[in-house]
CSV table of C-alpha atoms in Angstrom, one decimal:
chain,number,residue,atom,x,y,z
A,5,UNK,CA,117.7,99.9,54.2
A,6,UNK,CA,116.1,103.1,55.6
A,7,UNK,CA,116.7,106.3,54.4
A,8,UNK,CA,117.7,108.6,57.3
A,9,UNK,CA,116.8,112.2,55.3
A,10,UNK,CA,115.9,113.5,52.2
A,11,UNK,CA,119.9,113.7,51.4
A,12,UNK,CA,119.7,109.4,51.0
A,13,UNK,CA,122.2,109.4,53.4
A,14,UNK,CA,122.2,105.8,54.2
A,15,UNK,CA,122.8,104.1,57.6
A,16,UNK,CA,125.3,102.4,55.6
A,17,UNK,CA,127.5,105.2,55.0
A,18,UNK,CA,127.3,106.3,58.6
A,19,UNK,CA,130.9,105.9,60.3
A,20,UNK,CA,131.5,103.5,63.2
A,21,UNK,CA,131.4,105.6,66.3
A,22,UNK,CA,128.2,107.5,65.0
A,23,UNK,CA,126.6,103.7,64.8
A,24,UNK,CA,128.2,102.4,68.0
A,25,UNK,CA,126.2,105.7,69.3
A,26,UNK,CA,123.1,104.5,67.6
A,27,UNK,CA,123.4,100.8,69.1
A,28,UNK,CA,124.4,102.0,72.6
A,29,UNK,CA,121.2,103.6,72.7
A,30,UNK,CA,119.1,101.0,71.5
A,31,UNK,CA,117.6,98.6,74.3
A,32,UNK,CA,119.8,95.2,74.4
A,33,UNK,CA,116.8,93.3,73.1
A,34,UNK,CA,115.8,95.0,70.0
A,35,UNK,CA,119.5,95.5,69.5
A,36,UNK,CA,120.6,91.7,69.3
A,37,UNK,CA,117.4,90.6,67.9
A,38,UNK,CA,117.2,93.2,65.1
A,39,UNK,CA,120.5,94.4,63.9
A,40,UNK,CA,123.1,90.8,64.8
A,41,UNK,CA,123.1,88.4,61.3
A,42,UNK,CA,122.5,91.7,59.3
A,43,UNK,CA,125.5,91.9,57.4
A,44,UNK,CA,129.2,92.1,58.7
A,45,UNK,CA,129.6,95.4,59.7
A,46,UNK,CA,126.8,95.3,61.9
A,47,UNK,CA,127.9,92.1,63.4
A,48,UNK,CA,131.3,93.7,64.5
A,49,UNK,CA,129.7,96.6,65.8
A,50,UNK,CA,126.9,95.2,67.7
A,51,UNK,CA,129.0,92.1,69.2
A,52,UNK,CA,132.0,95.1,69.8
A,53,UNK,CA,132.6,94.7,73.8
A,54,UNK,CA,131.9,98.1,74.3
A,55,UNK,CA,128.2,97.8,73.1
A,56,UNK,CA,127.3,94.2,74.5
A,57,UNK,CA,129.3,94.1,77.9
A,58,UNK,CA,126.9,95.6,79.9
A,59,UNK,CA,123.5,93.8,78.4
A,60,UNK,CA,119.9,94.5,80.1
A,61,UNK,CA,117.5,92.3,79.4
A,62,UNK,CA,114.5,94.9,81.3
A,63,UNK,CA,112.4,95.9,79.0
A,64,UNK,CA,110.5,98.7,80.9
A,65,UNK,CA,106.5,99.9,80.1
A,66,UNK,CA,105.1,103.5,81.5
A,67,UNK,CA,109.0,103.7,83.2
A,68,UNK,CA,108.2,102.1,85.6
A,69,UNK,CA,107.2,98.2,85.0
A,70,UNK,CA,109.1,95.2,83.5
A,71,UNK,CA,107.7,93.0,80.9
A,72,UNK,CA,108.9,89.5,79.8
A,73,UNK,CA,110.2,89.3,76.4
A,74,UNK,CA,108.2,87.5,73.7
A,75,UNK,CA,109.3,84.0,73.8
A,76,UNK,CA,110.7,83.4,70.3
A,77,UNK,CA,113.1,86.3,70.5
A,78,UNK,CA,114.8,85.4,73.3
A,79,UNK,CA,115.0,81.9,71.9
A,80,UNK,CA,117.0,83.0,69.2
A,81,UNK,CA,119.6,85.3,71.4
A,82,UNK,CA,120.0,82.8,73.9
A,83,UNK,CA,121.0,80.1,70.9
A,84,UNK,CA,122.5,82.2,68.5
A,85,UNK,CA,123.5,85.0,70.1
A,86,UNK,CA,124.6,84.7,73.4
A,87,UNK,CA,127.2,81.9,73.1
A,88,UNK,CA,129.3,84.1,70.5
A,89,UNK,CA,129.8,86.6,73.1
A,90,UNK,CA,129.9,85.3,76.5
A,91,UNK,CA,133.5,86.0,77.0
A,92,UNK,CA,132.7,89.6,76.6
A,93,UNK,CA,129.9,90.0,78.9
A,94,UNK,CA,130.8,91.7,82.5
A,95,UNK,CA,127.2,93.3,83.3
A,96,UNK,CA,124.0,91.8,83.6
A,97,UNK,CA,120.3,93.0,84.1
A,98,UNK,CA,117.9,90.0,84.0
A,99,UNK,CA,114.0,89.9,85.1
A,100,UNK,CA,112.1,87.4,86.3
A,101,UNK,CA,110.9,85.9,83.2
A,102,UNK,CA,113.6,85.9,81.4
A,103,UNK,CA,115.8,85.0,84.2
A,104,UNK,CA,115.6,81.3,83.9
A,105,UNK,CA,116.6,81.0,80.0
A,106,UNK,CA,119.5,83.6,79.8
A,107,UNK,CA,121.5,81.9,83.1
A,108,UNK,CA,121.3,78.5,81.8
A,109,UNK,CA,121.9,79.6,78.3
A,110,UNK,CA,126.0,79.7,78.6
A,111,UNK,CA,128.6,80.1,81.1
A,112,UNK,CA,129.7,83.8,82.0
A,113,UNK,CA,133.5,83.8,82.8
A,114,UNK,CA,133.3,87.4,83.3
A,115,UNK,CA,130.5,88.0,84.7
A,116,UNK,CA,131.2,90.3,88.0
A,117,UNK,CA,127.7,92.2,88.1
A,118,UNK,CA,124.1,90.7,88.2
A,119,UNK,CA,121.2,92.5,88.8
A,120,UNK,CA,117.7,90.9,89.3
A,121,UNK,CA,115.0,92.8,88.9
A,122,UNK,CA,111.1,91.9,90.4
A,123,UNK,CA,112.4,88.1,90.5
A,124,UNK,CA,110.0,85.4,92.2
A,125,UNK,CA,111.5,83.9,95.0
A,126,UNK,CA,111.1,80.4,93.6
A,127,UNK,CA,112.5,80.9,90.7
A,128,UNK,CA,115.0,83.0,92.5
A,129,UNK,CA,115.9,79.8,94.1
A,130,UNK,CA,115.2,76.9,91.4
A,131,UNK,CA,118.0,78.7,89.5
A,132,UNK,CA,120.3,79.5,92.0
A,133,UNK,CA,120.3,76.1,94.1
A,134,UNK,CA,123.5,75.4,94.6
A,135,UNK,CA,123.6,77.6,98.5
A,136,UNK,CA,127.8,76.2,99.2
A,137,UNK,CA,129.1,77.6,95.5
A,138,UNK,CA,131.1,80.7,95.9
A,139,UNK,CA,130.4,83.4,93.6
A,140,UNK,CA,134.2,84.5,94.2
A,141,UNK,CA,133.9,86.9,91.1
A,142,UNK,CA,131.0,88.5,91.7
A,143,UNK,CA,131.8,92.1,92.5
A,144,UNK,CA,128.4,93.8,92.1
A,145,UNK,CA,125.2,92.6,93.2
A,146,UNK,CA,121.6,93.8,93.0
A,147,UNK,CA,118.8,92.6,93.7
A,148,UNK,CA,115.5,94.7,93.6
A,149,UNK,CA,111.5,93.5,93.7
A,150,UNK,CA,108.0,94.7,94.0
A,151,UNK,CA,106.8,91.0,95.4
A,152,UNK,CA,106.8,90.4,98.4
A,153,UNK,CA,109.1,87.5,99.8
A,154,UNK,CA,108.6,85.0,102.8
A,155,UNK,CA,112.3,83.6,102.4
A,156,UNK,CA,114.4,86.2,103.5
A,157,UNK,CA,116.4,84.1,105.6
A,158,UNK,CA,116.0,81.0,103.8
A,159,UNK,CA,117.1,82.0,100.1
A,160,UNK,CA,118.0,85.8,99.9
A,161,UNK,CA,120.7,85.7,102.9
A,162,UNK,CA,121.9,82.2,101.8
A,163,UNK,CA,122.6,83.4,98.5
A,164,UNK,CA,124.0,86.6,99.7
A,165,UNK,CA,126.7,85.0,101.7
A,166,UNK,CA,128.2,83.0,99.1
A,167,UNK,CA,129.0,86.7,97.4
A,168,UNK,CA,132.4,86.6,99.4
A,169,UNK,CA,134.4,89.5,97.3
A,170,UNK,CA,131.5,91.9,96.4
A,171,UNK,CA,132.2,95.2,96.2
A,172,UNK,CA,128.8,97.2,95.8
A,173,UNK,CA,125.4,95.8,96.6
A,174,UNK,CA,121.8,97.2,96.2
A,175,UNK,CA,118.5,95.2,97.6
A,176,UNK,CA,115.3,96.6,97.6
A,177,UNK,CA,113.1,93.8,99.5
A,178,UNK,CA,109.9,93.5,101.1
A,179,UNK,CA,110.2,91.0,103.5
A,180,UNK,CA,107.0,89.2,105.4
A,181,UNK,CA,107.8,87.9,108.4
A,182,UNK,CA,106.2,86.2,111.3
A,183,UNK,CA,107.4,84.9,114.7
A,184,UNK,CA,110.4,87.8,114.4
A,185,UNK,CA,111.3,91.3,114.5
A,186,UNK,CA,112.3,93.8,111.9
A,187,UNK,CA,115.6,93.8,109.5
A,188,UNK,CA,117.6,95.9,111.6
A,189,UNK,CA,121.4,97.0,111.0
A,190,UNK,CA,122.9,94.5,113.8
A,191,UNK,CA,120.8,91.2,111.6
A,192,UNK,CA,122.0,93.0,108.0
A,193,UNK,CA,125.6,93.0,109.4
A,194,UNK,CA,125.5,89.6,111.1
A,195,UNK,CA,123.8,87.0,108.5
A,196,UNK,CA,125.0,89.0,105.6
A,197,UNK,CA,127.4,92.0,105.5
A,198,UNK,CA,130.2,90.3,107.4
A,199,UNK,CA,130.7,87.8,104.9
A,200,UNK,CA,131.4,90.4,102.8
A,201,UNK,CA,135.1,91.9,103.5
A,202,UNK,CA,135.7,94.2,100.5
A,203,UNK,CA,132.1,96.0,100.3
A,204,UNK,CA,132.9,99.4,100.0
A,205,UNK,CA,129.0,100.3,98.8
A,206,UNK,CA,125.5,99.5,100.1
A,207,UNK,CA,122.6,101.2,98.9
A,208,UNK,CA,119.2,99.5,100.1
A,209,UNK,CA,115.5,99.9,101.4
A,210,UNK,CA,114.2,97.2,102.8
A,211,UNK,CA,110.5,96.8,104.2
A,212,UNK,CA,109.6,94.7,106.7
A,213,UNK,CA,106.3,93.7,107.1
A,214,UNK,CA,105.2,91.5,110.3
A,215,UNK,CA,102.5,89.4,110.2
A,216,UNK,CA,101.7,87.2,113.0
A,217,UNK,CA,97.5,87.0,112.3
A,218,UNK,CA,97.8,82.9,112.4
A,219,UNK,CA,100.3,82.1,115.0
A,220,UNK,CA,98.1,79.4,117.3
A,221,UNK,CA,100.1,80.1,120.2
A,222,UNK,CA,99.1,83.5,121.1
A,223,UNK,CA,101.3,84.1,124.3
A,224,UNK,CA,104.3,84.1,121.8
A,225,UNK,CA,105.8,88.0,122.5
A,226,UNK,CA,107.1,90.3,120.1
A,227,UNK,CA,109.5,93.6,121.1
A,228,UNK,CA,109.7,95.2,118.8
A,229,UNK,CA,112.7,98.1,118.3
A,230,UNK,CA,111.5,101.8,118.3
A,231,UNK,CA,113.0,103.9,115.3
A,232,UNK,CA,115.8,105.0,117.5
A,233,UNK,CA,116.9,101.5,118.0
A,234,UNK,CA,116.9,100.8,114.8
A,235,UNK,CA,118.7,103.9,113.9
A,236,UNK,CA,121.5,102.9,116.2
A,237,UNK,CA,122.1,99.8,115.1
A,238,UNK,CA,122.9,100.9,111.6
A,239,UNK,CA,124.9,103.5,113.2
A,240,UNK,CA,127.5,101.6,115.3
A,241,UNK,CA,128.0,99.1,112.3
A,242,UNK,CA,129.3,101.9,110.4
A,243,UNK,CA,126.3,103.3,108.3
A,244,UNK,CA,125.6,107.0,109.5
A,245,UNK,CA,123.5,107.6,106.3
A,246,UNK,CA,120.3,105.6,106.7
A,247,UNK,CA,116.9,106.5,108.0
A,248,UNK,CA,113.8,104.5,108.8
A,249,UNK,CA,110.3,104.7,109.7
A,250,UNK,CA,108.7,101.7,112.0
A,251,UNK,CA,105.6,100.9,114.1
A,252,UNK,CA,106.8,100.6,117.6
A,253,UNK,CA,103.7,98.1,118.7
A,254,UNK,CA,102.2,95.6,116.6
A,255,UNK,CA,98.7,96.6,115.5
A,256,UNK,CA,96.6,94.1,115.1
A,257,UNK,CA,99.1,91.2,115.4
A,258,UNK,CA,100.6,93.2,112.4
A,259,UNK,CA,103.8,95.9,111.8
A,260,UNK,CA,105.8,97.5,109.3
A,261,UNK,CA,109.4,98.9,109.5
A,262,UNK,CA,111.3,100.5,106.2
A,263,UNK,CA,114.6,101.0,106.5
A,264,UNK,CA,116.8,102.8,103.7
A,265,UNK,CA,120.3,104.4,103.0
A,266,UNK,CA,120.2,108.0,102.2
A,267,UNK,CA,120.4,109.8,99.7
A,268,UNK,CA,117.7,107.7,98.5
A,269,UNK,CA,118.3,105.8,95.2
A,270,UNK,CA,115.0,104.1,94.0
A,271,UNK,CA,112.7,105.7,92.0
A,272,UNK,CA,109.7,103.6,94.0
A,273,UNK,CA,108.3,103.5,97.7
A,274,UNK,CA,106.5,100.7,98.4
A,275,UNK,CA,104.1,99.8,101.2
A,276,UNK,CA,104.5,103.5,102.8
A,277,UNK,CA,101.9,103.5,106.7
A,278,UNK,CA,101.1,106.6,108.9
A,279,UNK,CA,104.5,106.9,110.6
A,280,UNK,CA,106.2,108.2,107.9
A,281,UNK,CA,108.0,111.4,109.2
A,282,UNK,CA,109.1,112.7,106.2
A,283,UNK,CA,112.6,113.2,104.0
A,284,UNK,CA,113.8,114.0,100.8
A,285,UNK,CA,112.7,111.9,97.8
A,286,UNK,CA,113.7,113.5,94.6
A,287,UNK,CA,114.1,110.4,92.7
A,288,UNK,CA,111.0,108.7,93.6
A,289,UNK,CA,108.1,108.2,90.9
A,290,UNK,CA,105.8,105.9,92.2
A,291,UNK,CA,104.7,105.6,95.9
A,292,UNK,CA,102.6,103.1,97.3
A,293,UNK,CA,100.1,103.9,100.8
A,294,UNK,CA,99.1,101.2,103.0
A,295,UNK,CA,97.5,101.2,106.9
A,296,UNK,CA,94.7,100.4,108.9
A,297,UNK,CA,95.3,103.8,110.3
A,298,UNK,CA,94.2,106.9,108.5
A,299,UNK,CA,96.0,109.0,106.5
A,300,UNK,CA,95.7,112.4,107.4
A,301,UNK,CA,96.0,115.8,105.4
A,302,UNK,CA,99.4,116.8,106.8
A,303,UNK,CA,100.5,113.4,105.7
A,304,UNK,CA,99.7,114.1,101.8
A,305,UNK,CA,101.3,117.8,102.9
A,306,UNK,CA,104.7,116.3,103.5
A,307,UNK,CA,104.8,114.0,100.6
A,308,UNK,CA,103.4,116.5,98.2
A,309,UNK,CA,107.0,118.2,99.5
A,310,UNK,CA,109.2,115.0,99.5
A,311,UNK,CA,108.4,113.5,96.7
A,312,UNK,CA,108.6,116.2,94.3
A,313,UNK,CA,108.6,114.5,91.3
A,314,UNK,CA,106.0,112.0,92.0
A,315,UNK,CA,104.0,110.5,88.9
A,316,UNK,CA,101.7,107.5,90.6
A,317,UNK,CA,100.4,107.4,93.9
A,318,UNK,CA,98.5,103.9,94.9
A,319,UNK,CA,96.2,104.3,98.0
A,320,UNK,CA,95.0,101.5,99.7
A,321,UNK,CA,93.4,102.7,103.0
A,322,UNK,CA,89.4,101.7,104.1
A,323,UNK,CA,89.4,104.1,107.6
A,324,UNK,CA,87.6,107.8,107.5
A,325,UNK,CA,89.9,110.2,108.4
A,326,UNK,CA,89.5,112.0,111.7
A,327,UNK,CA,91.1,115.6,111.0
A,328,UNK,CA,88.8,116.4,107.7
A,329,UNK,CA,88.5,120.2,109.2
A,330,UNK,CA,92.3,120.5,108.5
A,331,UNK,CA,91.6,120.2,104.2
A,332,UNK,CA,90.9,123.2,103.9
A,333,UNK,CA,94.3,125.0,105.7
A,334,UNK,CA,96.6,124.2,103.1
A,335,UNK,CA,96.3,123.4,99.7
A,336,UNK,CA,98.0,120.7,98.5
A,337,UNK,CA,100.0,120.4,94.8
A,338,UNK,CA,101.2,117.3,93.1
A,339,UNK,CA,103.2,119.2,90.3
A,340,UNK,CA,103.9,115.9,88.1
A,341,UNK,CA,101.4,113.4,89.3
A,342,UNK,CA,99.6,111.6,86.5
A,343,UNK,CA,98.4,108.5,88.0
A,344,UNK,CA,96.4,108.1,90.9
A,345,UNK,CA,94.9,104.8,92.4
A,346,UNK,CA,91.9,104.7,94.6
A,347,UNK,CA,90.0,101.9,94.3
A,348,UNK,CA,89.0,100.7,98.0
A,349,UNK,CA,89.5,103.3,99.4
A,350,UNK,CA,87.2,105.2,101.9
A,351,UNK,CA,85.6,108.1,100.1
A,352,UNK,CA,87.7,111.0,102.7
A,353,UNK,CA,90.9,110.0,100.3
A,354,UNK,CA,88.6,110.4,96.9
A,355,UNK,CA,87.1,114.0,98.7
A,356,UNK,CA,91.1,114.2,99.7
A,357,UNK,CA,92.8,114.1,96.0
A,358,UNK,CA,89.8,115.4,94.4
A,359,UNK,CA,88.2,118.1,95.3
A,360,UNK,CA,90.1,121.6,94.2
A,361,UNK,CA,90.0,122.6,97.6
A,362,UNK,CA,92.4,120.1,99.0
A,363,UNK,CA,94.7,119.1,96.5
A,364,UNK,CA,95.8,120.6,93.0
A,365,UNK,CA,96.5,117.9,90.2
A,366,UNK,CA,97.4,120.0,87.1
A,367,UNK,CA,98.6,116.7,84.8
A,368,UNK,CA,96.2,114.1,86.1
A,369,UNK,CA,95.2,111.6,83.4
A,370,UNK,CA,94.7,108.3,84.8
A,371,UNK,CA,92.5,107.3,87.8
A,372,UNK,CA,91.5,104.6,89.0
A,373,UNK,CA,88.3,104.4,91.3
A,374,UNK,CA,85.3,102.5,92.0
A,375,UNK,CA,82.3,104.3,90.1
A,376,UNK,CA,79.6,104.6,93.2
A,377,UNK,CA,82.5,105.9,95.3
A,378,UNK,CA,83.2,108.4,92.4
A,379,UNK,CA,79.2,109.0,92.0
A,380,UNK,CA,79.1,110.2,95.2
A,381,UNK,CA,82.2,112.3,95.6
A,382,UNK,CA,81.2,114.1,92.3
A,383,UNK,CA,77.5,114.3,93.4
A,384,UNK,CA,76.7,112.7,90.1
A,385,UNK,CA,78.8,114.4,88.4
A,386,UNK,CA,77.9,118.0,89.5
A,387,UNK,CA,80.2,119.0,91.7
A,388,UNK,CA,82.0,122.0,90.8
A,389,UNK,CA,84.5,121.2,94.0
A,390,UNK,CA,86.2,118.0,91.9
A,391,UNK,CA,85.2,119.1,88.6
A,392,UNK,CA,88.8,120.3,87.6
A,393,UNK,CA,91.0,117.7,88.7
A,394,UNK,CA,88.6,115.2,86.7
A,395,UNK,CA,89.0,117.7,83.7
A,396,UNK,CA,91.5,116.4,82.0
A,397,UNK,CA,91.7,112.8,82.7
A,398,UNK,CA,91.6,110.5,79.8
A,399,UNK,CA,91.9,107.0,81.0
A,400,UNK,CA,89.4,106.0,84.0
A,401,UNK,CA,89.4,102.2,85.3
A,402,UNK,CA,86.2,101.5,87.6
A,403,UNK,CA,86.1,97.4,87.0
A,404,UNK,CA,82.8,97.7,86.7
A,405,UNK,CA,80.4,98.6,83.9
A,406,UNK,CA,78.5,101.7,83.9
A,407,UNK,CA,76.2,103.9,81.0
A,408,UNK,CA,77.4,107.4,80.6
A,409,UNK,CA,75.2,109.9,81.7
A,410,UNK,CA,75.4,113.1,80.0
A,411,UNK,CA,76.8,114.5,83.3
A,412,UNK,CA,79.3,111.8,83.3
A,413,UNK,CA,80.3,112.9,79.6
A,414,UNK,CA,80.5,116.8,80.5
A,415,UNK,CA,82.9,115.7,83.7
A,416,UNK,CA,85.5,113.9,82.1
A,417,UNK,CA,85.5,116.2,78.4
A,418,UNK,CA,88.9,114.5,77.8
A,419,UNK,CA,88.4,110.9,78.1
């Protein structure tokens, strides 16, 4: 066994609430995998119900990402494991991957919480098929996704209505649509939330994107709600707290709508357009940008005050913007921003984030940028303008291979 200091101390001699400590702190993967069929003492503690009721199968990279577990691992917890303690198991995390082999591995009596994180919609429903079953003890539900999802109404509300006695439920969805209208409060209440008499808790943002680019029959119309609308349909349902953010025309047979309880519980914003107004973000790492509109100055202005604590930014936006004499009027600080993406993108947004001028980006490290875009922001590499915030990056993705010049070299000293 491992030594924990120069006293030999061993882990051994450690008492049973200092290692229930120790285990509660491990991640549930490493903890079944590594320390169950060690000797007794470790089985007792790391089978005890207060270490393995609440189990996460997530195992998260850069804090932000899921990965699946390696394949024989989970092979061994889901036959050797898992059917020791499924009595004991009241909370459940489960990805995408791993999804599929932990449900079918045993029954869960007591399971009343499952939460589902970046699932695929078809495995989403080749695994929960049966649409009549009642989940009668389900009491907490979550489900939360970066994919977008075409069956909304065909698998997510379906599977949401057989939730009869939840108590709290989360969704973060991205929902394509065509043909339709926006997720508003009066369709949330309707399809879903008044199946569900004892939810006392619903915290959600839910993005929905309109896309109606290959409808044949073009004199099909669309109205589509302004923000107030929406806003008022969640408000004479009962939820006061909410906010959204929606195009009030379709733009080029296309439209987006988010819609979101506050105070705002994800620590992502996906699929953010021009409309946004603004609000407070605090929790919020990463934020995706996407329009066919430009982004203007004032728009990084507000976020750079929303989102406080914002670590990646993902810009996907191909349109020069029109108020470029405004840079210069404020400038701009992302305190804790680390990651920016700006591959195609039109070079205003490089100039934008780059150039000292505009934007301060004191613990940049990672960009990611195609190289004749950044060639001719930096001047080949001689602009003094965007020399600092390259300064200090250390991990830069073009996709395409390039020799390094010595310019190149004395721009980026830290890579």
């Amino acid at each position: 066994m491992n030594i924990l200091n120069h006293n030999d101390i061993n882990i051994l001699d450690l008492p049973d609430e200092m290692l229930l400590t120790i285990f509660n702190k491990l991640n549930t993967i490493d903890m079944l995998y590594s320390l169950v069929d060690v000797n007794q003492q470790f089985d007792r503690l790391a089978l005890d119900s207060r270490v393995i009721d609440h189990l996460n199968f997530v195992i998260k990279r850069d804090d932000i990402h899921s990965s699946s577990v390696e394949i024989d691992i989970l092979s061994r917890i889901c036959s050797k494991i898992l059917p020791r303690i499924n009595e004991k198991i009241i909370k459940l995390i489960l990805e995408s991957h791993s999804m599929e082999r932990i449900i079918n591995a045993i029954d869960y009596p007591r399971l009343h919480s499952l939460s589902l994180v970046n699932y695929q919609p078809k495995i989403l429903l080749r695994h929960l098929s049966d649409n009549t079953k009642k989940l009668l003890k389900l009491k907490h539900f979550s489900l939360a996704t970066d994919f977008y999802t075409s069956c909304y109404d065909t698998e997510v509300v379906p599977l949401l209505r057989r939730m009869l006695n939840l108590e709290e439920l989360t969704l973060f969805l991205s929902v394509v649509r065509s043909k339709s209208t926006y997720i508003d409060g009066n369709q949330l209440y309707d399809k879903v939330l008044n199946y569900m008499s004892q939810l006392n808790k619903f915290i959600f943002n839910i993005h929905t994107r309109i896309m109606n680019d290959f409808i044949i029959n073009n004199n099909i119309k669309i109205d589509l709600p302004s923000n107030d609308d929406i806003r008022n349909s969640f408000i004479k349902r009962g939820f006061k707290s909410i906010d959204t953010c929606a195009d009030d025309k379709l733009i080029n047979n296309r439209g987006n709508c988010h819609v979101y309880s506050l105070p705002y519980q994800f620590n992502e914003f996906l699929f953010m357009n021009s409309c946004f107004q603004g609000g407070k973000f605090d929790k919020v790492r990463l934020l995706t940008m996407f329009d066919i509109r430009p982004f203007e100055h004032e728009l990084f202005k507000i976020i750079s005050q929303d989102f406080p604590f914002l670590q990646q930014l993902h810009i996907c936006n191909n349109h020069r913007q029109i108020n470029e004499h405004h840079h210069s009027s404020t400038l701009i600080t992302f305190n804790y921003l680390f990651k920016l993406h700006l591959y195609a993108v039109h070079k205003d947004y490089v100039i934008q984030f780059l150039s000292d001028k505009n934007t301060r980006l004191p613990c940049l490290t990672n960009l990611i940028i195609e190289y004749k875009t950044l060639v001719a922001v930096t001047n080949n590499f001689t602009n003094d303008a965007t020399r600092l915030n390259c300064s200090k990056i250390k991990y830069l993705v073009t996709y395409e291979p390039f020799v390094r010049s010595q310019n190149f070299v004395a721009y980026f000293p830290s890579l």
